[in-house]
Amino acid sequence: MFAKENYRGLIFATLATLLWAGNFVVSKSLYQDYSPVHLSFWRWTFAFILLLPFSWRRLTVTKLAVARRHLGFLFIASLFGMSLQTFLVYQAAHTTSATNQTLIGISAPVFVLLGGWLIFHRVPSLQTLLGIVVSYLGIYFLISKGGSAGITPGDGLMLVAAASFSVYTLMMQKQPIALDALLVLTLMAGCAAFQCGILYLLMGSLGDVSGFHLPGKEIGALLYFAIGPSILGYLFWGKAINEIGCMKAAYCYFLLPVYGAAMAVTLLGEGISLLQVVSYLFIVAGVFMSVKGDRVHVREYA
């Protein structure tokens, strides 16, 4: 039987995944008109502005000292889990489908397992290793079109994005306990906006984008990015990690293609191929094998 905390944690993780699935679909609908760095910068800038009125009063002298002491941690965590991951997802939308993005996105639990091995020096069981292999077979079938084609740039970028998000998931176990979740999210959103702003200015100076400009008709989508995937999604994900640990939270992430495919078919008119279904089954089967083989160690992450 699951404890009450487990049910709450699973609900939070599922809601976060639903909001992030919408992020893939909405970004896919915008990719032809707006650069990835423009969407990334304004997403995190709006998120920071919206969060600030609710969190600035929480920043006491003591918490300010804690925040300064952990600024490096917050900066790096926001780099992997927010600015870099967001930019890669929006860039990938140019050369792969929203359905493929969500399918590759669920490889994050496998990267979390590998990260736990490398960071926490925890040797995975044979069954866990076998599950990882099965998951990556599914990913290979998907991105190589069954072995008959090369990897598209978008699919490759999504693999890097999944690895980046797994680093964030592992890092958030060590977030400063003296800072509440809302304050941590606000500070990290500010870091992400700063990082994306630097990239925006750099790419503009190199001529890779048309230059810095204010949002226009895409303002509704940017507000969705800021409120849904950025604020609520990350708060829910943080709550899930606190309730059930990063490993169990990561396993809920395989619902991403279910939500994403339903939205992509309904809103974008994308189709679902047999190859995508088979790849999904391989990936999920591998995740379940990894869960079962790794279950004796899950408490270390809770």
XYZ file of N, CA and C in Angstrom, residues 124-257:
402
model
N 24.402 -0.165 -10.288
C 23.073 -0.699 -10.575
C 23.095 -2.215 -10.688
N 21.943 -2.817 -10.430
C 21.831 -4.266 -10.548
C 21.845 -4.666 -12.018
N 22.008 -5.965 -12.262
C 22.005 -6.472 -13.633
C 20.669 -6.181 -14.309
N 19.571 -6.318 -13.552
C 18.249 -6.053 -14.120
C 18.087 -4.576 -14.483
N 18.637 -3.707 -13.650
C 18.587 -2.278 -13.956
C 19.363 -1.973 -15.232
N 20.545 -2.559 -15.366
C 21.341 -2.363 -16.577
C 20.610 -2.889 -17.807
N 19.952 -4.046 -17.661
C 19.192 -4.608 -18.775
C 18.041 -3.677 -19.154
N 17.385 -3.099 -18.143
C 16.308 -2.152 -18.409
C 16.800 -0.928 -19.154
N 17.981 -0.450 -18.789
C 18.569 0.695 -19.481
C 18.817 0.357 -20.948
N 19.337 -0.847 -21.205
C 19.602 -1.277 -22.580
C 18.306 -1.344 -23.380
N 17.256 -1.919 -22.787
C 15.963 -2.029 -23.475
C 15.407 -0.641 -23.789
N 15.506 0.288 -22.835
C 15.027 1.656 -23.063
C 15.766 2.309 -24.224
N 17.081 2.137 -24.245
C 17.853 2.773 -25.304
C 17.634 2.105 -26.662
N 17.262 0.831 -26.664
C 16.867 0.199 -27.926
C 15.627 0.888 -28.488
N 14.661 1.164 -27.601
C 13.461 1.877 -28.034
C 13.783 3.259 -28.571
N 14.684 3.964 -27.895
C 15.088 5.293 -28.361
C 15.796 5.193 -29.711
N 16.654 4.170 -29.855
C 17.371 3.986 -31.118
C 16.401 3.707 -32.261
N 15.419 2.812 -32.037
C 14.427 2.519 -33.070
C 13.700 3.797 -33.495
N 13.396 4.627 -32.522
C 12.636 5.846 -32.801
C 13.444 6.842 -33.615
N 14.642 7.176 -33.131
C 15.392 8.256 -33.771
C 16.071 7.824 -35.065
N 16.237 6.500 -35.273
C 16.851 6.014 -36.514
C 15.808 5.511 -37.497
N 14.520 5.723 -37.172
C 13.410 5.259 -38.017
C 13.502 3.758 -38.255
N 13.752 3.012 -37.188
C 13.858 1.567 -37.290
C 15.185 1.100 -37.836
N 16.202 1.946 -37.779
C 17.525 1.589 -38.280
C 17.730 1.911 -39.741
N 16.749 2.565 -40.378
C 16.832 2.842 -41.813
C 17.250 4.268 -42.131
N 17.488 5.083 -41.109
C 17.839 6.483 -41.354
C 18.764 6.983 -40.257
N 19.398 8.107 -40.522
C 20.258 8.724 -39.525
C 19.447 9.500 -38.503
N 20.126 9.951 -37.468
C 19.471 10.713 -36.412
C 19.277 12.155 -36.872
N 18.057 12.663 -36.746
C 17.808 14.062 -37.092
C 18.396 14.966 -36.009
N 18.757 16.193 -36.360
C 19.293 17.108 -35.341
C 18.341 17.299 -34.163
N 17.035 17.377 -34.448
C 16.063 17.575 -33.377
C 16.032 16.430 -32.388
N 16.102 15.203 -32.892
C 16.113 14.044 -31.998
C 17.378 14.027 -31.143
N 18.501 14.374 -31.754
C 19.746 14.430 -30.993
C 19.708 15.496 -29.910
N 19.148 16.655 -30.231
C 19.024 17.726 -29.237
C 18.114 17.317 -28.090
N 17.073 16.545 -28.398
C 16.165 16.096 -27.345
C 16.850 15.122 -26.399
N 17.761 14.304 -26.909
C 18.529 13.419 -26.029
C 19.388 14.234 -25.063
N 20.013 15.286 -25.580
C 20.823 16.153 -24.716
C 19.930 16.857 -23.698
N 18.733 17.278 -24.125
C 17.798 17.942 -23.212
C 17.364 17.001 -22.094
N 17.118 15.730 -22.435
C 16.729 14.748 -21.420
C 17.852 14.533 -20.416
N 19.078 14.460 -20.907
C 20.223 14.307 -20.007
C 20.381 15.535 -19.116
N 20.160 16.714 -19.693
C 20.268 17.955 -18.923
C 19.230 17.996 -17.809
N 18.006 17.579 -18.117
C 16.953 17.596 -17.104
C 17.229 16.587 -15.993
N 17.858 15.478 -16.328
C 18.176 14.483 -15.300
C 19.208 15.037 -14.317
N 20.145 15.842 -14.807
C 21.116 16.481 -13.911
C 20.391 17.398 -12.933
N 19.430 18.163 -13.442
C 18.626 19.041 -12.581
C 17.863 18.226 -11.538
N 17.246 17.124 -11.960
C 16.473 16.290 -11.035
C 17.348 15.768 -9.908
N 18.553 15.319 -10.230
C 19.474 14.833 -9.208
C 19.962 15.963 -8.306
N 20.230 17.113 -8.888
C 20.731 18.238 -8.098
C 19.702 18.736 -7.092
N 18.418 18.674 -7.458
C 17.396 19.252 -6.596
C 17.206 18.484 -5.296
N 17.794 17.298 -5.197
C 17.794 16.609 -3.901
C 18.620 17.374 -2.876
N 19.561 18.160 -3.361
C 20.489 18.868 -2.483
C 20.155 20.357 -2.375
N 18.931 20.743 -2.741
C 18.582 22.157 -2.675
C 18.627 22.647 -1.226
N 18.972 23.904 -1.013
C 19.091 24.439 0.351
C 17.783 24.309 1.128
N 17.794 23.567 2.229
C 16.563 23.328 2.984
C 16.094 24.584 3.710
N 16.976 25.565 3.882
C 16.586 26.809 4.558
C 15.766 27.721 3.649
N 15.696 27.397 2.351
C 14.927 28.185 1.394
C 13.712 27.383 0.961
N 12.519 27.985 1.022
C 11.320 27.265 0.605
C 11.282 27.145 -0.913
N 10.402 26.254 -1.400
C 10.367 25.914 -2.822
C 10.068 27.122 -3.703
N 9.144 27.983 -3.270
C 8.780 29.143 -4.082
C 9.952 30.104 -4.230
N 10.689 30.302 -3.158
C 11.844 31.199 -3.207
C 12.948 30.612 -4.079
N 13.176 29.306 -3.956
C 14.175 28.641 -4.795
C 13.807 28.781 -6.266
N 12.516 28.549 -6.594
C 12.072 28.652 -7.981
C 12.239 30.075 -8.508
N 11.921 31.064 -7.687
C 12.067 32.460 -8.106
C 13.522 32.797 -8.407
N 14.409 32.416 -7.509
C 15.830 32.698 -7.708
C 16.372 31.977 -8.940
N 15.931 30.730 -9.137
C 16.404 29.978 -10.292
C 15.825 30.526 -11.592
N 14.565 30.978 -11.563
C 13.976 31.598 -12.752
C 14.735 32.868 -13.120
N 15.138 33.637 -12.102
C 15.950 34.821 -12.358
C 17.287 34.466 -12.982
N 17.913 33.408 -12.473
C 19.177 32.935 -13.054
C 18.975 32.501 -14.502
N 17.878 31.767 -14.769
C 17.602 31.286 -16.125
C 17.345 32.446 -17.079
N 16.597 33.463 -16.620
C 16.348 34.637 -17.457
C 17.662 35.347 -17.784
N 18.542 35.453 -16.800
C 19.852 36.076 -17.012
C 20.668 35.275 -18.023
N 20.702 33.941 -17.866
C 21.465 33.088 -18.770
C 20.935 33.183 -20.199
N 19.607 33.119 -20.347
C 19.006 33.212 -21.679
C 19.207 34.602 -22.275
N 19.197 35.635 -21.415
C 19.433 36.992 -21.895
C 20.833 37.160 -22.458
N 21.824 36.590 -21.778
C 23.204 36.637 -22.279
C 23.298 35.931 -23.631
N 22.659 34.757 -23.739
C 22.678 34.016 -25.003
C 21.958 34.794 -26.100
N 20.848 35.429 -25.746
C 20.073 36.237 -26.696
C 20.942 37.357 -27.274
N 21.619 38.093 -26.398
C 22.476 39.190 -26.845
C 23.646 38.682 -27.680
N 24.218 37.545 -27.269
C 25.351 36.979 -27.999
C 24.936 36.542 -29.398
N 23.815 35.825 -29.494
C 23.345 35.353 -30.799
C 22.933 36.523 -31.683
N 22.375 37.573 -31.065
C 22.008 38.755 -31.840
C 23.226 39.456 -32.409
N 24.292 39.537 -31.612
C 25.518 40.193 -32.077
C 26.202 39.403 -33.182
N 25.997 38.078 -33.182
C 26.591 37.227 -34.213
C 25.703 37.101 -35.444
N 24.504 37.679 -35.371
C 23.589 37.626 -36.502
C 22.799 36.341 -36.605
N 22.826 35.510 -35.553
C 22.093 34.246 -35.590
C 20.597 34.442 -35.369
N 20.211 35.548 -34.750
C 18.798 35.895 -34.594
C 18.620 37.329 -35.061
N 17.370 37.721 -35.291
C 17.091 39.037 -35.867
C 17.354 40.180 -34.905
N 17.606 39.861 -33.643
C 17.855 40.896 -32.654
C 16.812 40.878 -31.559
N 17.127 41.544 -30.472
C 16.228 41.565 -29.323
C 14.948 42.323 -29.667
N 13.792 41.746 -29.332
C 12.527 42.445 -29.525
C 11.513 41.990 -28.490
N 10.570 42.871 -28.219
C 9.536 42.598 -27.228
C 8.513 41.621 -27.788
N 7.812 40.895 -26.911
C 6.780 39.958 -27.376
C 5.648 40.686 -28.094
N 5.036 40.000 -29.045
C 3.886 40.525 -29.768
C 2.694 39.601 -29.629
N 2.274 39.047 -30.746
C 1.080 38.198 -30.724
C 1.319 36.859 -30.035
N 2.594 36.539 -29.756
C 2.897 35.284 -29.060
C 2.815 35.426 -27.546
N 2.332 36.568 -27.060
C 2.304 36.836 -25.625
C 1.497 35.788 -24.862
N 0.394 35.311 -25.455
C -0.427 34.295 -24.789
C 0.340 33.005 -24.572
N 1.081 32.582 -25.603
C 1.877 31.360 -25.487
C 2.985 31.536 -24.456
N 3.608 32.703 -24.434
C 4.678 32.956 -23.466
C 4.153 32.944 -22.036
N 2.955 33.479 -21.834
C 2.355 33.449 -20.496
C 2.024 32.017 -20.090
N 1.591 31.201 -21.072
C 1.371 29.781 -20.759
C 2.686 29.126 -20.361
N 3.751 29.382 -21.140
C 5.059 28.824 -20.797
C 5.468 29.226 -19.380
N 5.226 30.494 -19.039
C 5.669 31.011 -17.743
C 4.851 30.448 -16.589
N 3.521 30.446 -16.739
C 2.647 30.030 -15.635
C 2.542 28.515 -15.533
N 2.343 27.848 -16.677
C 2.126 26.402 -16.658
C 3.401 25.603 -16.476
N 4.171 25.390 -17.560
C 5.391 24.579 -17.441
C 6.433 25.149 -16.486
N 6.571 26.479 -16.423
C 7.659 27.064 -15.632
C 7.341 27.149 -14.150
N 6.226 27.805 -13.790
C 5.918 28.011 -12.376
C 5.239 26.783 -11.776
N 4.056 26.443 -12.279
C 3.321 25.315 -11.701
C 4.048 23.997 -11.938
N 4.583 23.804 -13.154
C 5.268 22.556 -13.461
C 6.450 22.306 -12.546
N 7.283 23.323 -12.341
C 8.472 23.147 -11.506
C 8.119 23.074 -10.026
N 7.080 23.810 -9.591
C 6.641 23.688 -8.199
C 6.095 22.286 -7.926
N 5.276 21.787 -8.854
C 4.729 20.437 -8.696
C 5.848 19.398 -8.699
N 6.822 19.581 -9.594
C 7.931 18.619 -9.682
C 8.768 18.640 -8.413
N 9.013 19.845 -7.894
C 9.752 19.952 -6.640
C 9.015 19.300 -5.485
N 7.678 19.486 -5.442
C 6.872 18.843 -4.406
C 6.934 17.326 -4.551
N 6.891 16.840 -5.790
C 6.949 15.396 -6.021
C 8.273 14.820 -5.531
N 9.376 15.507 -5.811
C 10.689 15.043 -5.365
C 10.746 14.995 -3.845
N 10.177 16.022 -3.186
C 10.173 16.050 -1.721
C 9.315 14.943 -1.124
N 8.214 14.591 -1.805
C 7.276 13.596 -1.278
C 7.753 12.165 -1.521
N 8.240 11.884 -2.725
C 8.526 10.489 -3.088
C 9.956 10.263 -3.571
N 10.783 11.314 -3.623
C 12.149 11.150 -4.092
C 12.248 11.302 -5.597
N 13.442 11.632 -6.073
C 13.593 11.937 -7.491
C 13.428 10.705 -8.374
N 13.757 9.513 -7.860
C 13.647 8.323 -8.691
C 12.195 8.012 -9.029
N 11.321 7.973 -8.012
C 9.911 7.685 -8.261
C 9.260 8.794 -9.084
N 9.643 10.038 -8.816
C 9.097 11.145 -9.597
C 9.486 11.008 -11.066
N 10.721 10.608 -11.309
C 11.187 10.460 -12.686
C 10.404 9.387 -13.430
N 9.957 8.340 -12.720
C 9.219 7.270 -13.377
C 7.851 7.736 -13.870
N 7.267 8.749 -13.241
C 5.993 9.299 -13.716
C 6.166 10.021 -15.045
N 7.391 10.329 -15.366
C 7.674 11.116 -16.563
C 7.331 10.357 -17.844
N 7.186 9.020 -17.775
C 6.892 8.283 -19.000
C 5.460 8.505 -19.480
N 4.635 9.223 -18.707
C 3.316 9.625 -19.189
C 3.409 10.772 -20.194
N 4.577 11.366 -20.323
C 4.762 12.499 -21.223
C 4.294 12.211 -22.652
N 4.669 11.077 -23.280
C 4.213 10.830 -24.647
C 2.706 10.609 -24.752
